[in-house]
Amino acid sequence: MFKILVVEDDTNTRKLMCAVLKQNSFETYGAKDAIVALNLMDKQHFDLVVVDLMMPKMDGYELTRLLRLSWEHLPILMVTAKQEPKDKRKGFLVGTDDYMTKPVDEQEMVLRIKALLRRSKIASEHKLSVGKVVLDYDAHTVSLEDKVITLPQKEFYLLFKLLSYPNMIFTRLQLMDEIWGVESETDDSTLNVHINRLRDKFRDWPEFDILTVRGLGYKAVKKA
């Protein structure tokens, strides 16, 4: 059973998050602030940490930075009421793996945590399997039985991102920020070209499709 540490100064929110996660078969621990969280981290292993941003004594940015220094591969989900892009970017810069804004949708939180845990396993193995399709992160290859395609770096990262979170919608801005970088001047047309190239290369593959969600962005779906 995966162990999840929830660091949240609001007692009711902390208890609710823990209860929801327990209902989804996670073993949960709560910490009212960063100091308590760090003490717990020193005593036992956790598979993932949920970090509130605005807390007394030490905020979520500093806690995330400290966690990342000592636990390099630990999945971290930052939760905050701050919704400005600059706040999210700061969260990613200090080391969070994902970011949710309050009020938190409980089902989405569970799905994101499951995806982060899955990605953590993928990161340690450097491979992602989708049915019989295998993506090799080191070689930038996508293989299906004896058929192997080597992708350019950006195309591979884009496909790897989408398939790591099946059915999750990513906005164009999210994908551009992650694949090309926050400071990149890349526009929508470049992303569209890469998506179309991936569709052309994998159109006849039986395992997945890349769909456009009108007005929102893109998602990968597993075929039945």
Tab-separated table of C-alpha atoms in Angstrom:
chain	number	residue	atom	x	y	z
A	1	MET	CA	0.000	0.000	0.000
A	2	PHE	CA	1.342	3.430	-0.964
A	3	LYS	CA	2.039	5.853	1.896
A	4	ILE	CA	0.949	9.461	1.333
A	5	LEU	CA	1.906	12.397	3.565
A	6	VAL	CA	-0.514	15.357	3.499
A	7	VAL	CA	1.040	18.629	4.729
A	8	GLU	CA	-1.797	21.110	5.318
A	9	ASP	CA	-2.240	23.630	8.150
A	10	ASP	CA	-6.048	23.688	7.950
A	11	THR	CA	-7.245	20.800	10.109
A	12	ASN	CA	-10.516	20.169	8.280
A	13	THR	CA	-8.896	20.237	4.841
A	14	ARG	CA	-6.121	17.931	6.013
A	15	LYS	CA	-8.581	15.426	7.489
A	16	LEU	CA	-10.757	15.525	4.361
A	17	MET	CA	-7.796	14.889	2.045
A	18	CYS	CA	-6.613	11.996	4.200
A	19	ALA	CA	-10.113	10.516	4.317
A	20	VAL	CA	-10.513	10.705	0.528
A	21	LEU	CA	-7.140	9.070	-0.024
A	22	LYS	CA	-7.904	6.324	2.499
A	23	GLN	CA	-11.123	5.572	0.604
A	24	ASN	CA	-8.931	5.033	-2.442
A	25	SER	CA	-6.702	2.479	-0.678
A	26	PHE	CA	-3.797	4.772	0.279
A	27	GLU	CA	-2.183	4.772	3.721
A	28	THR	CA	-2.250	8.415	4.805
A	29	TYR	CA	-0.447	10.579	7.349
A	30	GLY	CA	-1.165	14.214	8.170
A	31	ALA	CA	1.175	17.033	9.165
A	32	LYS	CA	0.015	20.481	10.276
A	33	ASP	CA	3.171	22.250	9.107
A	34	ALA	CA	6.522	21.732	7.399
A	35	ILE	CA	8.429	21.045	10.627
A	36	VAL	CA	6.150	18.157	11.557
A	37	ALA	CA	6.373	16.888	7.979
A	38	LEU	CA	10.177	16.865	7.941
A	39	ASN	CA	10.266	15.015	11.268
A	40	LEU	CA	7.919	12.364	9.867
A	41	MET	CA	9.992	12.094	6.692
A	42	ASP	CA	13.090	11.337	8.767
A	43	LYS	CA	11.331	8.482	10.570
A	44	GLN	CA	9.689	6.576	7.705
A	45	HIS	CA	9.351	6.199	3.966
A	46	PHE	CA	6.628	7.983	2.013
A	47	ASP	CA	5.756	7.338	-1.614
A	48	LEU	CA	4.321	10.807	-2.250
A	49	VAL	CA	3.810	14.125	-0.433
A	50	VAL	CA	0.933	16.576	-0.865
A	51	VAL	CA	2.147	20.067	0.106
A	52	ASP	CA	0.007	23.106	0.899
A	53	LEU	CA	1.616	26.375	-0.181
A	54	MET	CA	0.547	28.881	2.467
A	55	MET	CA	1.602	27.543	5.889
A	56	PRO	CA	3.048	29.061	9.086
A	57	LYS	CA	6.754	28.657	10.014
A	58	MET	CA	7.756	27.511	6.524
A	59	ASP	CA	5.792	27.846	3.287
A	60	GLY	CA	5.279	25.125	0.697
A	61	TYR	CA	7.956	26.506	-1.619
A	62	GLU	CA	10.693	26.140	0.985
A	63	LEU	CA	9.425	22.744	2.146
A	64	THR	CA	9.396	21.485	-1.445
A	65	ARG	CA	12.927	22.770	-1.982
A	66	LEU	CA	14.149	20.944	1.137
A	67	LEU	CA	12.330	17.744	0.219
A	68	ARG	CA	13.831	17.794	-3.246
A	69	LEU	CA	17.351	18.193	-1.813
A	70	SER	CA	17.048	15.061	0.339
A	71	TRP	CA	14.576	12.967	-1.649
A	72	GLU	CA	15.417	13.558	-5.297
A	73	HIS	CA	12.810	11.246	-6.833
A	74	LEU	CA	9.975	11.737	-4.333
A	75	PRO	CA	6.736	12.720	-6.123
A	76	ILE	CA	5.399	16.040	-4.781
A	77	LEU	CA	1.937	17.509	-5.443
A	78	MET	CA	1.611	21.192	-4.491
A	79	VAL	CA	-1.859	22.474	-3.553
A	80	THR	CA	-2.617	26.165	-3.214
A	81	ALA	CA	-5.238	28.885	-3.549
A	82	LYS	CA	-2.799	30.918	-5.672
A	83	GLN	CA	-3.696	30.669	-9.347
A	84	GLU	CA	-1.292	33.092	-11.025
A	85	PRO	CA	1.052	31.526	-13.627
A	86	LYS	CA	4.067	33.016	-11.808
A	87	ASP	CA	3.117	31.119	-8.621
A	88	LYS	CA	2.802	27.848	-10.508
A	89	ARG	CA	6.111	28.414	-12.248
A	90	LYS	CA	7.823	29.109	-8.937
A	91	GLY	CA	6.386	25.841	-7.616
A	92	PHE	CA	7.859	23.890	-10.523
A	93	LEU	CA	11.189	25.705	-10.209
A	94	VAL	CA	11.613	24.657	-6.555
A	95	GLY	CA	10.837	21.047	-7.439
A	96	THR	CA	7.150	20.161	-7.356
A	97	ASP	CA	5.980	17.541	-9.858
A	98	ASP	CA	2.402	18.735	-10.177
A	99	TYR	CA	0.238	21.644	-9.051
A	100	MET	CA	-3.439	21.947	-8.115
A	101	THR	CA	-5.419	25.031	-7.136
A	102	LYS	CA	-8.027	25.172	-4.410
A	103	PRO	CA	-10.823	24.324	-4.075
A	104	VAL	CA	-9.448	20.880	-4.916
A	105	ASP	CA	-11.574	18.467	-6.905
A	106	GLU	CA	-11.248	15.249	-4.893
A	107	GLN	CA	-11.486	12.877	-7.854
A	108	GLU	CA	-8.935	14.875	-9.822
A	109	MET	CA	-6.562	14.852	-6.830
A	110	VAL	CA	-6.736	11.054	-6.641
A	111	LEU	CA	-6.153	10.732	-10.386
A	112	ARG	CA	-3.174	13.091	-10.274
A	113	ILE	CA	-1.650	11.211	-7.338
A	114	LYS	CA	-2.047	7.880	-9.126
A	115	ALA	CA	-0.439	9.386	-12.225
A	116	LEU	CA	2.471	10.782	-10.205
A	117	LEU	CA	3.086	7.423	-8.553
A	118	ARG	CA	2.971	5.757	-11.946
A	119	ARG	CA	5.396	8.326	-13.358
A	120	SER	CA	7.721	7.779	-10.413
A	121	LYS	CA	7.919	4.101	-11.287
A	122	ILE	CA	8.376	4.990	-14.943
A	123	ALA	CA	11.179	7.436	-14.103
A	124	SER	CA	13.117	4.802	-12.177
A	125	GLU	CA	12.813	2.354	-15.068
A	126	HIS	CA	13.014	4.987	-17.843
A	127	LYS	CA	10.332	3.105	-19.761
A	128	LEU	CA	6.602	3.547	-20.245
A	129	SER	CA	4.299	0.742	-21.391
A	130	VAL	CA	0.916	1.317	-23.005
A	131	GLY	CA	-0.478	-2.080	-23.821
A	132	LYS	CA	2.149	-3.667	-26.077
A	133	VAL	CA	3.722	-0.311	-26.938
A	134	VAL	CA	6.926	0.567	-25.055
A	135	LEU	CA	8.471	4.054	-24.915
A	136	ASP	CA	12.185	4.067	-24.034
A	137	TYR	CA	13.059	7.434	-22.507
A	138	ASP	CA	16.820	7.027	-22.957
A	139	ALA	CA	16.699	5.940	-26.598
A	140	HIS	CA	13.698	8.099	-27.631
A	141	THR	CA	12.174	5.023	-29.255
A	142	VAL	CA	8.602	3.781	-29.483
A	143	SER	CA	8.256	0.082	-30.147
A	144	LEU	CA	5.441	-2.344	-30.860
A	145	GLU	CA	6.654	-5.958	-30.994
A	146	ASP	CA	9.308	-5.954	-33.756
A	147	LYS	CA	8.469	-2.447	-35.050
A	148	VAL	CA	10.631	0.365	-33.639
A	149	ILE	CA	10.383	4.121	-34.373
A	150	THR	CA	13.011	6.593	-33.182
A	151	LEU	CA	11.526	10.050	-32.609
A	152	PRO	CA	13.105	13.507	-32.545
A	153	GLN	CA	13.552	14.730	-28.963
A	154	LYS	CA	10.600	17.142	-28.776
A	155	GLU	CA	8.201	14.700	-30.426
A	156	PHE	CA	9.240	11.956	-28.021
A	157	TYR	CA	8.869	14.171	-24.927
A	158	LEU	CA	5.454	15.304	-26.117
A	159	LEU	CA	4.209	11.761	-26.690
A	160	PHE	CA	5.736	10.552	-23.414
A	161	LYS	CA	3.968	13.359	-21.524
A	162	LEU	CA	0.566	12.642	-23.059
A	163	LEU	CA	0.786	8.866	-22.589
A	164	SER	CA	1.982	9.217	-18.992
A	165	TYR	CA	-1.444	10.707	-18.203
A	166	PRO	CA	-4.005	8.860	-20.349
A	167	ASN	CA	-7.303	10.767	-20.735
A	168	MET	CA	-5.958	13.897	-19.026
A	169	ILE	CA	-6.399	17.105	-21.016
A	170	PHE	CA	-3.332	19.324	-21.354
A	171	THR	CA	-3.668	22.903	-22.544
A	172	ARG	CA	-1.397	24.123	-25.310
A	173	LEU	CA	0.312	26.437	-22.822
A	174	GLN	CA	1.029	23.570	-20.411
A	175	LEU	CA	2.612	21.464	-23.134
A	176	MET	CA	4.618	24.345	-24.574
A	177	ASP	CA	5.919	25.375	-21.139
A	178	GLU	CA	7.003	21.834	-20.263
A	179	ILE	CA	8.389	20.654	-23.605
A	180	TRP	CA	9.869	23.883	-24.970
A	181	GLY	CA	10.421	25.767	-21.693
A	182	VAL	CA	8.694	28.689	-19.980
A	183	GLU	CA	10.951	31.263	-21.639
A	184	SER	CA	10.575	29.845	-25.155
A	185	GLU	CA	8.987	32.006	-27.837
A	186	THR	CA	7.511	28.930	-29.526
A	187	ASP	CA	3.934	29.496	-30.699
A	188	ASP	CA	0.884	27.279	-31.190
A	189	SER	CA	1.805	26.419	-34.764
A	190	THR	CA	4.975	24.563	-33.687
A	191	LEU	CA	2.998	22.461	-31.201
A	192	ASN	CA	0.356	21.717	-33.830
A	193	VAL	CA	3.034	20.545	-36.282
A	194	HIS	CA	4.496	18.139	-33.693
A	195	ILE	CA	1.050	16.777	-32.806
A	196	ASN	CA	0.237	16.195	-36.475
A	197	ARG	CA	3.563	14.431	-37.049
A	198	LEU	CA	2.862	12.089	-34.139
A	199	ARG	CA	-0.599	11.359	-35.460
A	200	ASP	CA	0.778	10.553	-38.899
A	201	LYS	CA	3.424	8.196	-37.499
A	202	PHE	CA	1.098	6.302	-35.153
A	203	ARG	CA	-2.220	6.559	-36.998
A	204	ASP	CA	-2.447	2.814	-37.587
A	205	TRP	CA	-1.119	1.694	-34.207
A	206	PRO	CA	-3.779	-0.146	-32.202
A	207	GLU	CA	-2.911	1.051	-28.694
A	208	PHE	CA	-3.594	4.803	-28.505
A	209	ASP	CA	-4.914	7.964	-30.179
A	210	ILE	CA	-4.048	11.633	-29.678
A	211	LEU	CA	-7.242	13.686	-29.593
A	212	THR	CA	-7.889	17.413	-29.866
A	213	VAL	CA	-10.218	18.769	-27.186
A	214	ARG	CA	-11.778	21.790	-28.819
A	215	GLY	CA	-10.997	25.034	-27.015
A	216	LEU	CA	-8.792	23.300	-24.437
A	217	GLY	CA	-5.873	21.320	-25.829
A	218	TYR	CA	-4.916	17.673	-26.330
A	219	LYS	CA	-5.148	14.303	-24.637
A	220	ALA	CA	-4.013	10.755	-25.342
A	221	VAL	CA	-6.526	7.936	-25.030
A	222	LYS	CA	-6.014	4.201	-24.959
A	223	LYS	CA	-7.952	2.326	-27.602
A	224	ALA	CA	-10.309	-0.396	-26.460
